[in-house]
CSV table of C-alpha atoms in Angstrom, one decimal:
chain,number,residue,atom,x,y,z
H,1,UNK,CA,-20.2,-2.3,31.2
H,2,UNK,CA,-18.3,1.0,31.9
H,3,UNK,CA,-15.0,1.3,30.4
H,4,UNK,CA,-12.2,3.0,32.4
H,5,UNK,CA,-10.5,6.1,30.8
H,6,UNK,CA,-7.2,5.0,29.2
H,7,UNK,CA,-4.1,7.1,30.1
H,8,UNK,CA,-2.4,9.4,27.6
H,9,UNK,CA,0.5,7.2,27.5
H,10,UNK,CA,-1.5,4.1,26.8
H,11,UNK,CA,-3.2,6.0,23.8
H,12,UNK,CA,0.3,6.9,22.5
H,13,UNK,CA,1.1,3.4,22.2
H,14,UNK,CA,-1.6,2.6,19.9
H,15,UNK,CA,-0.6,2.9,16.2
H,16,UNK,CA,-2.9,2.7,13.3
H,17,UNK,CA,-2.3,-0.3,11.3
H,18,UNK,CA,-2.9,0.9,7.6
H,19,UNK,CA,0.7,1.9,7.9
H,20,UNK,CA,4.2,0.6,8.4
H,21,UNK,CA,5.7,1.2,11.6
H,22,UNK,CA,9.2,2.6,11.4
H,23,UNK,CA,11.4,4.5,13.9
H,24,UNK,CA,13.4,7.6,12.8
H,25,UNK,CA,16.7,5.5,12.7
H,26,UNK,CA,15.9,2.4,10.9
H,27,UNK,CA,17.5,-0.8,11.9
H,28,UNK,CA,17.2,-4.1,10.0
H,29,UNK,CA,18.5,-7.4,11.3
H,30,UNK,CA,19.4,-10.7,10.0
H,31,UNK,CA,19.6,-14.1,11.8
H,32,UNK,CA,18.9,-13.8,15.5
H,33,UNK,CA,20.2,-10.3,16.0
H,34,UNK,CA,18.1,-8.6,18.6
H,35,UNK,CA,17.0,-11.6,20.6
H,36,UNK,CA,19.4,-10.7,23.5
H,37,UNK,CA,18.6,-7.0,23.5
H,38,UNK,CA,17.7,-5.4,26.9
H,39,UNK,CA,14.4,-4.1,25.3
H,40,UNK,CA,13.3,-7.6,24.3
H,41,UNK,CA,14.1,-9.1,27.7
H,42,UNK,CA,12.1,-6.3,29.5
H,43,UNK,CA,9.1,-6.8,27.1
H,44,UNK,CA,9.4,-10.7,27.7
H,45,UNK,CA,9.3,-10.3,31.5
H,46,UNK,CA,6.0,-8.5,31.0
H,47,UNK,CA,4.8,-11.2,28.7
H,48,UNK,CA,5.5,-13.7,31.4
H,49,UNK,CA,3.3,-11.7,33.8
H,50,UNK,CA,0.3,-11.9,31.2
H,51,UNK,CA,0.8,-15.5,30.8
H,52,UNK,CA,1.0,-16.4,34.5
H,53,UNK,CA,-2.4,-17.8,35.7
H,54,UNK,CA,-1.4,-16.8,39.2
H,55,UNK,CA,-1.1,-13.2,38.6
H,56,UNK,CA,-4.2,-11.0,39.3
H,57,UNK,CA,-5.9,-8.9,36.7
H,58,UNK,CA,-4.6,-5.5,37.8
H,59,UNK,CA,-1.1,-6.7,37.5
H,60,UNK,CA,-1.9,-8.1,34.0
H,61,UNK,CA,-3.4,-5.0,32.9
H,62,UNK,CA,-0.4,-3.1,33.9
H,63,UNK,CA,1.9,-5.6,32.0
H,64,UNK,CA,-0.2,-5.0,29.0
H,65,UNK,CA,0.1,-1.4,29.0
H,66,UNK,CA,3.8,-1.5,29.6
H,67,UNK,CA,4.2,-3.7,26.6
H,68,UNK,CA,2.2,-1.3,24.6
H,69,UNK,CA,4.7,1.3,25.5
H,70,UNK,CA,7.7,-0.7,24.9
H,71,UNK,CA,6.5,-1.6,21.3
H,72,UNK,CA,6.4,2.0,20.1
H,73,UNK,CA,8.2,2.5,17.0
H,74,UNK,CA,10.4,5.1,18.4
H,75,UNK,CA,11.5,2.9,21.3
H,76,UNK,CA,12.0,-0.3,19.8
H,77,UNK,CA,14.2,-1.2,16.7
H,78,UNK,CA,12.6,-3.3,13.8
H,79,UNK,CA,15.0,-6.1,14.7
H,80,UNK,CA,14.0,-6.2,18.3
H,81,UNK,CA,10.3,-6.1,17.5
H,82,UNK,CA,10.6,-9.1,15.2
H,83,UNK,CA,12.4,-10.9,18.1
H,84,UNK,CA,9.8,-10.2,20.6
H,85,UNK,CA,6.9,-10.9,18.3
H,86,UNK,CA,8.4,-14.4,17.7
H,87,UNK,CA,9.4,-15.3,21.4
H,88,UNK,CA,6.1,-13.9,22.8
H,89,UNK,CA,4.1,-15.8,20.3
H,90,UNK,CA,5.8,-19.1,21.3
H,91,UNK,CA,5.3,-18.0,24.8
H,92,UNK,CA,1.6,-18.1,24.3
H,93,UNK,CA,0.8,-14.3,25.0
H,94,UNK,CA,-1.7,-14.0,22.2
H,95,UNK,CA,-3.8,-16.8,23.7
H,96,UNK,CA,-3.3,-15.2,27.0
H,97,UNK,CA,-4.6,-11.7,26.0
H,98,UNK,CA,-7.6,-13.1,24.2
H,99,UNK,CA,-8.5,-15.0,27.4
H,100,UNK,CA,-8.5,-11.7,29.2
H,101,UNK,CA,-10.8,-10.1,26.5
H,102,UNK,CA,-13.1,-12.9,27.0
H,103,UNK,CA,-13.6,-12.0,30.6
H,104,UNK,CA,-15.7,-9.0,29.5
H,105,UNK,CA,-14.0,-6.6,32.0
H,106,UNK,CA,-14.1,-3.3,30.2
H,107,UNK,CA,-10.7,-1.8,31.1
H,108,UNK,CA,-8.9,-5.2,30.9
H,109,UNK,CA,-10.5,-5.8,27.4
H,110,UNK,CA,-9.3,-2.3,26.3
H,111,UNK,CA,-5.7,-3.1,27.4
H,112,UNK,CA,-5.6,-6.5,25.9
H,113,UNK,CA,-7.2,-5.2,22.6
H,114,UNK,CA,-4.6,-2.4,22.4
H,115,UNK,CA,-1.7,-4.8,23.0
H,116,UNK,CA,-2.9,-7.2,20.4
H,117,UNK,CA,-3.1,-4.4,18.0
H,118,UNK,CA,0.4,-3.3,18.7
H,119,UNK,CA,1.5,-6.9,18.4
H,120,UNK,CA,0.0,-7.2,15.1
H,121,UNK,CA,1.4,-3.9,13.9
H,122,UNK,CA,3.9,-4.1,11.0
H,123,UNK,CA,4.4,-7.8,11.6
H,124,UNK,CA,3.3,-10.6,9.3
H,125,UNK,CA,3.9,-13.1,11.9
H,126,UNK,CA,2.0,-11.1,14.6
H,127,UNK,CA,-0.9,-10.2,12.4
H,128,UNK,CA,-1.4,-13.7,11.4
H,129,UNK,CA,-1.2,-15.1,15.0
H,130,UNK,CA,-4.0,-12.7,16.0
H,131,UNK,CA,-6.0,-13.5,12.9
H,132,UNK,CA,-5.9,-17.1,13.7
H,133,UNK,CA,-7.7,-16.5,17.1
H,134,UNK,CA,-10.1,-14.0,15.6
H,135,UNK,CA,-13.2,-16.1,15.8
H,136,UNK,CA,-12.9,-16.0,19.6
H,137,UNK,CA,-12.3,-12.2,19.4
H,138,UNK,CA,-15.4,-11.8,17.2
H,139,UNK,CA,-17.7,-13.4,19.8
H,140,UNK,CA,-16.4,-10.9,22.3
H,141,UNK,CA,-16.6,-7.8,20.0
H,142,UNK,CA,-19.9,-8.5,18.4
H,143,UNK,CA,-22.1,-6.7,21.2
H,144,UNK,CA,-19.9,-3.5,21.1
H,145,UNK,CA,-20.0,-3.4,17.2
H,146,UNK,CA,-24.0,-3.5,17.4
H,147,UNK,CA,-25.7,-0.2,16.2
H,148,UNK,CA,-26.7,0.6,19.9
H,149,UNK,CA,-23.3,0.4,21.6
H,150,UNK,CA,-21.5,3.6,20.8
H,151,UNK,CA,-21.4,4.2,24.6
H,152,UNK,CA,-18.5,1.7,25.1
H,153,UNK,CA,-16.2,4.0,23.2
H,154,UNK,CA,-12.9,3.0,24.7
H,155,UNK,CA,-13.2,-0.6,24.1
H,156,UNK,CA,-14.7,0.2,20.8
H,157,UNK,CA,-11.9,2.2,19.7
H,158,UNK,CA,-9.4,-0.5,20.8
H,159,UNK,CA,-11.3,-3.2,18.9
H,160,UNK,CA,-11.5,-1.1,15.7
H,161,UNK,CA,-7.8,-0.5,15.9
H,162,UNK,CA,-7.0,-4.1,16.4
H,163,UNK,CA,-9.3,-5.0,13.3
H,164,UNK,CA,-7.4,-2.3,11.3
H,165,UNK,CA,-4.0,-3.7,12.1
H,166,UNK,CA,-5.0,-7.2,11.1
H,167,UNK,CA,-6.5,-5.8,7.8
H,168,UNK,CA,-3.4,-3.9,7.1
H,169,UNK,CA,-1.2,-7.0,7.1
H,170,UNK,CA,-3.5,-9.8,6.2
H,171,UNK,CA,-5.9,-9.2,3.3
H,172,UNK,CA,-6.9,-13.0,3.7
H,173,UNK,CA,-8.8,-12.0,6.8
H,174,UNK,CA,-10.9,-9.2,5.3
H,175,UNK,CA,-13.9,-11.4,4.7
H,176,UNK,CA,-14.0,-12.2,8.5
H,177,UNK,CA,-13.8,-8.5,9.4
H,178,UNK,CA,-16.6,-7.0,7.2
H,179,UNK,CA,-19.6,-8.7,8.8
H,180,UNK,CA,-18.4,-7.6,12.3
H,181,UNK,CA,-17.7,-3.9,11.5
H,182,UNK,CA,-20.4,-3.4,8.9
H,183,UNK,CA,-23.2,-2.1,11.4
H,184,UNK,CA,-20.9,0.5,13.1
H,185,UNK,CA,-18.7,2.1,10.7
H,186,UNK,CA,-21.0,4.5,9.0
H,187,UNK,CA,-22.6,5.5,12.4
H,188,UNK,CA,-19.1,6.5,13.6
H,189,UNK,CA,-18.2,8.5,10.6
H,190,UNK,CA,-21.4,10.4,10.7
H,191,UNK,CA,-21.6,11.0,14.4
H,192,UNK,CA,-20.8,14.6,15.7
H,193,UNK,CA,-20.0,13.3,19.1
H,194,UNK,CA,-17.2,10.6,18.6
H,195,UNK,CA,-13.6,11.5,19.0
H,196,UNK,CA,-11.3,12.2,16.2
H,197,UNK,CA,-9.1,9.2,17.1
H,198,UNK,CA,-12.2,6.8,17.0
H,199,UNK,CA,-13.4,8.2,13.7
H,200,UNK,CA,-9.8,8.1,12.3
H,201,UNK,CA,-9.3,4.4,13.3
H,202,UNK,CA,-12.6,3.6,11.7
H,203,UNK,CA,-11.6,5.2,8.4
H,204,UNK,CA,-8.2,3.5,8.6
H,205,UNK,CA,-10.0,0.1,8.8
H,206,UNK,CA,-12.2,0.9,5.8
H,207,UNK,CA,-9.0,1.9,3.7
H,208,UNK,CA,-7.6,-1.4,4.5
H,209,UNK,CA,-10.8,-3.4,3.7
H,210,UNK,CA,-11.4,-1.4,0.5
H,211,UNK,CA,-8.4,-3.3,-1.2
H,212,UNK,CA,-10.4,-6.4,-1.3
H,213,UNK,CA,-14.1,-5.8,-0.4
H,214,UNK,CA,-14.7,-2.8,-2.6
H,215,UNK,CA,-18.2,-3.9,-3.8
H,216,UNK,CA,-19.4,-4.2,-0.2
H,217,UNK,CA,-18.4,-0.8,0.8
H,218,UNK,CA,-19.6,0.7,-2.4
H,219,UNK,CA,-23.0,-0.7,-1.7
H,220,UNK,CA,-22.9,0.9,1.8
H,221,UNK,CA,-22.2,4.2,0.1
H,222,UNK,CA,-19.1,4.7,2.3
H,223,UNK,CA,-17.7,7.3,0.0
H,224,UNK,CA,-20.6,9.7,0.2
H,225,UNK,CA,-20.2,9.9,4.1
H,226,UNK,CA,-16.4,10.3,3.7
H,227,UNK,CA,-16.7,13.0,1.0
H,228,UNK,CA,-19.2,14.9,3.1
H,229,UNK,CA,-16.6,14.7,6.0
H,230,UNK,CA,-13.9,16.2,3.9
H,231,UNK,CA,-15.8,18.9,2.0
H,232,UNK,CA,-17.4,20.2,5.1
H,233,UNK,CA,-14.4,19.7,7.1
H,234,UNK,CA,-16.4,18.3,10.1
H,235,UNK,CA,-13.3,16.8,11.5
H,236,UNK,CA,-9.7,17.6,12.0
H,237,UNK,CA,-6.8,16.2,9.8
H,238,UNK,CA,-6.2,13.3,12.1
H,239,UNK,CA,-10.0,12.7,12.3
H,240,UNK,CA,-10.1,12.4,8.4
H,241,UNK,CA,-7.4,9.9,8.6
H,242,UNK,CA,-7.0,8.3,5.3
H,243,UNK,CA,-10.6,9.3,3.9
H,244,UNK,CA,-9.3,10.3,0.5
H,245,UNK,CA,-7.7,6.8,0.1
H,246,UNK,CA,-10.8,5.1,0.7
H,247,UNK,CA,-12.6,7.2,-1.9
H,248,UNK,CA,-10.0,6.8,-4.5
H,249,UNK,CA,-9.8,3.0,-3.8
H,250,UNK,CA,-13.5,2.6,-4.4
H,251,UNK,CA,-14.1,4.9,-7.3
H,252,UNK,CA,-10.9,6.3,-8.7
H,253,UNK,CA,-10.7,3.8,-11.7
H,254,UNK,CA,-13.3,5.7,-13.7
H,255,UNK,CA,-14.6,9.3,-14.1
H,256,UNK,CA,-17.1,10.1,-11.3
H,257,UNK,CA,-18.2,13.1,-9.3
H,258,UNK,CA,-16.5,11.9,-6.1
H,259,UNK,CA,-13.1,11.9,-7.6
H,260,UNK,CA,-13.7,15.1,-9.6
H,261,UNK,CA,-14.6,16.6,-6.1
H,262,UNK,CA,-11.3,15.5,-4.7
H,263,UNK,CA,-9.4,16.8,-7.7
H,264,UNK,CA,-10.9,20.2,-7.2
H,265,UNK,CA,-9.5,20.0,-3.6
H,266,UNK,CA,-6.0,19.4,-5.0
H,267,UNK,CA,-5.9,15.8,-3.8
H,268,UNK,CA,-2.8,14.9,-5.7
H,269,UNK,CA,-0.5,17.6,-4.3
H,270,UNK,CA,-2.2,17.8,-0.8
H,271,UNK,CA,-2.6,14.3,-0.1
H,272,UNK,CA,-1.4,11.6,-2.6
H,273,UNK,CA,2.2,13.0,-3.1
H,274,UNK,CA,2.8,13.8,0.6
H,275,UNK,CA,1.6,10.3,1.8
H,276,UNK,CA,3.9,8.7,-0.7
H,277,UNK,CA,6.8,10.9,0.6
H,278,UNK,CA,6.2,9.8,4.1
H,279,UNK,CA,5.9,6.1,3.0
H,280,UNK,CA,9.4,6.4,1.2
H,281,UNK,CA,11.0,7.9,4.1
H,282,UNK,CA,9.2,5.7,6.7
H,283,UNK,CA,7.8,8.7,8.3
H,284,UNK,CA,4.4,9.5,10.0
H,285,UNK,CA,1.5,10.7,8.1
H,286,UNK,CA,-1.6,11.8,10.0
H,287,UNK,CA,-0.6,10.0,13.0
H,288,UNK,CA,0.2,6.7,11.0
H,289,UNK,CA,2.9,5.2,9.0
H,290,UNK,CA,1.9,4.3,5.5
H,291,UNK,CA,2.4,1.0,3.9
H,292,UNK,CA,3.9,1.0,0.5
H,293,UNK,CA,0.9,-1.2,-0.7
H,294,UNK,CA,-1.6,1.3,0.1
H,295,UNK,CA,0.3,4.4,-1.1
H,296,UNK,CA,1.2,2.9,-4.4
H,297,UNK,CA,-2.5,1.8,-4.8
H,298,UNK,CA,-3.6,5.4,-5.1
H,299,UNK,CA,-1.5,5.9,-8.2
H,300,UNK,CA,-2.3,2.6,-9.8
H,301,UNK,CA,-6.2,3.2,-9.5
H,302,UNK,CA,-6.0,6.8,-10.7
H,303,UNK,CA,-3.7,5.9,-13.6
H,304,UNK,CA,-6.4,3.7,-15.1
H,305,UNK,CA,-8.7,6.7,-16.0
H,306,UNK,CA,-7.3,9.0,-18.7
H,307,UNK,CA,-8.6,12.0,-17.0
H,308,UNK,CA,-7.1,11.4,-13.7
H,309,UNK,CA,-3.8,9.9,-15.3
H,310,UNK,CA,-3.3,13.3,-16.9
H,311,UNK,CA,-3.7,14.9,-13.7
H,312,UNK,CA,-1.1,12.7,-12.1
H,313,UNK,CA,1.5,13.4,-14.6
H,314,UNK,CA,0.9,17.2,-14.3
H,315,UNK,CA,2.4,17.0,-11.0
H,316,UNK,CA,6.3,17.0,-11.5
H,317,UNK,CA,6.8,14.7,-8.3
H,318,UNK,CA,4.6,11.8,-9.4
H,319,UNK,CA,6.8,10.2,-12.2
H,320,UNK,CA,9.9,10.4,-10.1
H,321,UNK,CA,8.2,8.9,-7.1
H,322,UNK,CA,6.9,5.8,-9.0
H,323,UNK,CA,10.3,5.3,-10.7
H,324,UNK,CA,11.9,5.4,-7.2
H,325,UNK,CA,9.6,3.1,-5.6
H,326,UNK,CA,9.6,0.5,-8.6
H,327,UNK,CA,13.3,0.1,-8.5
H,328,UNK,CA,15.0,-2.8,-6.3
H,329,UNK,CA,15.0,-1.4,-2.7
H,330,UNK,CA,18.4,-0.8,-1.1
H,331,UNK,CA,17.3,-2.2,2.3
H,332,UNK,CA,15.1,-5.2,3.3
H,333,UNK,CA,11.3,-5.3,3.1
H,334,UNK,CA,9.4,-3.9,6.2
H,335,UNK,CA,6.5,-6.1,5.6
H,336,UNK,CA,5.9,-8.8,2.8
H,337,UNK,CA,3.2,-6.5,1.2
H,338,UNK,CA,5.9,-4.0,0.1
H,339,UNK,CA,6.5,-6.3,-2.9
H,340,UNK,CA,3.0,-5.9,-4.0
H,341,UNK,CA,3.3,-2.1,-3.5
H,342,UNK,CA,6.2,-2.1,-6.0
H,343,UNK,CA,4.1,-4.1,-8.4
H,344,UNK,CA,1.4,-1.5,-8.2
H,345,UNK,CA,3.9,1.3,-8.9
H,346,UNK,CA,4.9,-0.6,-11.9
H,347,UNK,CA,1.3,-1.0,-12.9
H,348,UNK,CA,0.8,2.8,-12.6
H,349,UNK,CA,3.7,3.4,-14.9
H,350,UNK,CA,2.4,0.9,-17.3
H,351,UNK,CA,-1.0,2.6,-17.5
H,352,UNK,CA,0.6,6.0,-18.1
H,353,UNK,CA,2.6,4.5,-20.8
H,354,UNK,CA,-0.4,2.8,-22.3
H,355,UNK,CA,-2.2,6.3,-22.3
H,356,UNK,CA,0.8,8.0,-23.8
H,357,UNK,CA,1.6,10.1,-20.8
H,358,UNK,CA,5.1,8.6,-20.2
H,359,UNK,CA,7.9,8.1,-21.1
H,360,UNK,CA,8.9,11.5,-22.5
H,361,UNK,CA,10.1,10.9,-26.2
H,362,UNK,CA,13.6,12.0,-25.3
H,363,UNK,CA,13.8,9.3,-22.8
H,364,UNK,CA,13.7,6.7,-25.5
H,365,UNK,CA,16.6,8.2,-27.6
H,366,UNK,CA,19.9,6.8,-26.9
H,367,UNK,CA,22.4,8.8,-24.7
H,368,UNK,CA,25.5,10.6,-25.8
H,369,UNK,CA,26.9,9.8,-29.2
H,370,UNK,CA,25.1,6.6,-29.6
H,371,UNK,CA,23.3,5.8,-32.7
H,372,UNK,CA,19.4,6.9,-32.8
H,373,UNK,CA,17.2,3.9,-32.0
H,374,UNK,CA,14.5,2.9,-34.5
H,375,UNK,CA,11.9,5.6,-34.9
H,376,UNK,CA,14.0,8.4,-33.6
H,377,UNK,CA,14.8,11.0,-36.4
H,378,UNK,CA,18.6,12.0,-36.8
H,379,UNK,CA,19.4,15.5,-35.6
H,380,UNK,CA,19.4,18.1,-38.4
H,381,UNK,CA,22.9,19.2,-39.8
H,382,UNK,CA,22.0,22.8,-39.3
H,383,UNK,CA,21.7,22.0,-35.6
H,384,UNK,CA,25.1,20.5,-35.7
H,385,UNK,CA,26.4,23.7,-37.2
H,386,UNK,CA,24.9,25.8,-34.6
H,387,UNK,CA,26.6,23.7,-31.9
H,388,UNK,CA,30.0,24.3,-33.8
H,389,UNK,CA,29.4,28.0,-33.8
H,390,UNK,CA,28.8,28.1,-30.1
H,391,UNK,CA,25.1,28.6,-30.3
H,392,UNK,CA,22.4,26.8,-28.5
H,393,UNK,CA,20.7,24.0,-30.4
H,394,UNK,CA,17.2,23.8,-30.9
H,395,UNK,CA,16.9,20.8,-28.7
H,396,UNK,CA,18.1,21.6,-25.2
H,397,UNK,CA,19.8,19.3,-22.7
H,398,UNK,CA,17.6,16.4,-21.5
H,399,UNK,CA,15.5,17.4,-18.4
H,400,UNK,CA,15.9,15.5,-15.2
H,401,UNK,CA,12.8,13.6,-15.8
H,402,UNK,CA,14.0,12.6,-19.1
H,403,UNK,CA,17.3,11.3,-17.8
H,404,UNK,CA,15.7,9.5,-15.0
H,405,UNK,CA,13.2,7.9,-17.2
H,406,UNK,CA,16.0,6.9,-19.7
H,407,UNK,CA,18.0,5.3,-16.8
H,408,UNK,CA,15.1,3.4,-15.4
H,409,UNK,CA,14.2,1.9,-19.0
H,410,UNK,CA,17.7,1.1,-19.8
H,411,UNK,CA,18.9,-0.3,-16.4
H,412,UNK,CA,16.3,-0.8,-13.9
H,413,UNK,CA,13.4,-2.3,-15.9
H,414,UNK,CA,15.6,-5.0,-17.3
H,415,UNK,CA,16.5,-5.9,-13.9
H,416,UNK,CA,13.0,-6.2,-12.9
H,417,UNK,CA,12.0,-8.5,-15.6
H,418,UNK,CA,14.2,-11.1,-13.8
H,419,UNK,CA,12.7,-10.4,-10.5
H,420,UNK,CA,12.0,-13.2,-8.1
H,421,UNK,CA,8.5,-12.1,-7.3
H,422,UNK,CA,6.2,-13.1,-10.2
H,423,UNK,CA,3.7,-10.1,-9.9
H,424,UNK,CA,6.6,-7.7,-10.3
H,425,UNK,CA,8.1,-9.8,-13.3
H,426,UNK,CA,4.7,-9.8,-15.0
H,427,UNK,CA,4.1,-6.0,-14.7
H,428,UNK,CA,7.7,-5.2,-15.7
H,429,UNK,CA,7.0,-7.3,-18.6
H,430,UNK,CA,3.8,-5.4,-19.6
H,431,UNK,CA,5.7,-2.2,-19.1
H,432,UNK,CA,8.4,-3.2,-21.3
H,433,UNK,CA,6.1,-4.4,-24.0
H,434,UNK,CA,4.2,-1.2,-24.0
H,435,UNK,CA,7.4,1.0,-24.4
H,436,UNK,CA,8.6,-1.5,-27.1
H,437,UNK,CA,5.4,-2.1,-29.1
H,438,UNK,CA,7.2,-2.6,-32.5
H,439,UNK,CA,9.4,-5.4,-31.1
H,440,UNK,CA,6.3,-7.2,-29.5
H,441,UNK,CA,4.2,-6.8,-32.6
H,442,UNK,CA,6.9,-8.2,-34.8
H,443,UNK,CA,7.1,-11.2,-32.6
H,444,UNK,CA,3.4,-11.7,-32.9
H,445,UNK,CA,3.8,-11.5,-36.7
H,446,UNK,CA,6.4,-14.2,-36.7
H,447,UNK,CA,4.2,-16.4,-34.8
H,448,UNK,CA,1.4,-15.8,-37.2
H,449,UNK,CA,3.7,-16.8,-40.1
H,450,UNK,CA,4.8,-19.9,-38.2
H,451,UNK,CA,1.3,-20.9,-37.5
H,452,UNK,CA,0.5,-20.6,-41.2
H,453,UNK,CA,3.7,-22.1,-42.7
H,454,UNK,CA,4.2,-24.8,-40.1
H,455,UNK,CA,0.5,-25.8,-39.3
H,456,UNK,CA,0.7,-24.7,-35.6
H,457,UNK,CA,-2.8,-24.5,-34.0
H,458,UNK,CA,-4.4,-20.9,-34.3
H,459,UNK,CA,-3.2,-18.7,-31.3
H,460,UNK,CA,-0.6,-21.3,-30.2
H,461,UNK,CA,2.3,-18.7,-30.5
H,462,UNK,CA,0.6,-16.1,-28.5
H,463,UNK,CA,-1.2,-18.2,-25.9
H,464,UNK,CA,1.5,-20.8,-25.3
H,465,UNK,CA,4.7,-19.1,-26.2
H,466,UNK,CA,4.6,-15.3,-25.9
H,467,UNK,CA,2.4,-15.2,-23.1
H,468,UNK,CA,5.2,-16.7,-21.0
H,469,UNK,CA,7.3,-13.7,-21.8
H,470,UNK,CA,4.4,-11.1,-21.7
H,471,UNK,CA,1.8,-12.6,-19.2
H,472,UNK,CA,-0.8,-10.1,-20.3
H,473,UNK,CA,-1.0,-11.6,-23.7
H,474,UNK,CA,-2.8,-14.5,-22.0
H,475,UNK,CA,-5.8,-12.3,-21.4
H,476,UNK,CA,-8.1,-14.9,-22.9
H,477,UNK,CA,-7.1,-17.6,-20.5
H,478,UNK,CA,-6.8,-15.6,-17.3
H,479,UNK,CA,-8.0,-12.3,-15.7
H,480,UNK,CA,-5.7,-9.4,-16.2
H,481,UNK,CA,-5.7,-5.7,-14.8
H,482,UNK,CA,-7.3,-3.0,-16.6
H,483,UNK,CA,-3.9,-1.6,-17.2
H,484,UNK,CA,-3.2,-4.4,-19.8
H,485,UNK,CA,-1.5,-3.3,-23.0
H,486,UNK,CA,-3.4,-5.1,-25.8
H,487,UNK,CA,-2.3,-5.8,-29.2
H,488,UNK,CA,-4.4,-6.3,-32.3
H,489,UNK,CA,-4.4,-9.7,-34.1
C-alpha cells in the first residue's frame, strides 16, 4: 500500500501527546462556555462531513485534515477544544474515523489517524474515547508495526503519534499498546534513514509507556539505544525528543552508568530544568507541550538516589520549581494527571528532606522576632551587640531559598495536608513528618506506652491510628514509595 505525502499544514496539525497542549494565551472555561463559539461550529460542520455515509472519501479526507488544523493549540482555546471533543464524540466522529482507517486506504488512514491523535491530545474524554475503540485500531495497525513494514512511513508515523497521545493521558491503556509497538520501536530509533519526526514520536511513545511498563522496556534495552543516540548526536534536538526522560524513568532511581553519562552531559541544567520551565508556563519544548506528570517524575525519580539528589539541589532552580509546582494551582487543571504531577513534586521534596538536602536549617527558624523553635539555638548576645553598634551580624539575612522554603513549610504544606486528592495528602503528610521528626517520634512513643499500660495490641497505635495521619507508617500493610521516611521502633 503506497501512502500519499502529507502536506506541511497537515504535519503542523499533529502535536505530540507526552505533553499538554496550551496556547500562548490560556483560556479556561466553566459550564457550557465555548459551545457556541465560531470555531466549534466550524469544526462540527467538518465532523458532520466525516460522519455522513453519503459523502465520498476524498471529501472526508479533506474534512479530517481541516479538523486537524482547527484543533491546533494556537488556533483553539482550551474551552472550545473541550466543547468540540464532547459534541463530536456524541455525534459519533470517533467511530466514523476508525471506520475510515479500517478501509486500508493509505492516505485516508493517515488523515484519520492524525485526527484521532489530535482528538485525544490534552483531553481525558477524547483519549478515553479513542482507547475504547483501540481493539479495532490494533487490528488495522498490526501489519505496519511488523518488523518489515518501515516502508509505510506516513501511516506508521500517524499511528505511533496516535498511540503516544493515548498513552499520555490514559496510563490504563499502556498494556494494550506495548504488544503492538514492541516490534518496531528499537528499529526506528536505530535506523539512520527515518525522519526526525518519526523517531521523535517513537521516543515520545516510549516515554509515556515507561511510566507503567518499565520492566518490559528495560528488558528491551531501550535506554542503550537512546543513550547512543544522545551521545553520538545522531539526531537533531527534535529527533531526540524526550530520550533523556525515558532513560531517567527507567534507570534514575539508583546509581548506574546510563545516568552518570547523562549527568556528565549536564542533563539537569540542559534538559530537566528547561522542560519543567516550559511545563509551568505551558510553552512548547522540542516541538511538544509537557504534561506536569512527566516533568515532575524526572525530579521524583532522581531524588530517590543520594548521588543524583545531591546533583539536583546543586542547581539553584530545582527547589524553587518543586515548591512552585507543589502549591495549590491558581488556575484549573489542564488534564487530570496534573494532580499526580503535583504529588510527584511533593515526593521529590520528601526524598530530598529524607536525605538531608532540604530544607535549609534557617528555613526551620521562626521569622522575625518570634521565639526560636525547639532545637534552634538562640542567637548569641555578642551578635546582638554587633547589630546595636551598626555592624553586620555573623548570620546574614535569610536567602530567597530560605524564605521561600519557610513560607512553603509554614503556609502551603499545612494546606496540602487537607487537599482533596488522597495522593497529595499522603505525600504532604510524609514530607511534614520528615521535617517534624521529633513530633512524630513523640507520638510513636505515646502509642507504645498506651499499648503497654492499657493492653492495646502490639502495633495497634502505629498501624491503626497514626497511619491514618501518616500513611507511610502503614508500610507493613501496603506498598509505599521508596521515598518513605521510616521511623525506628
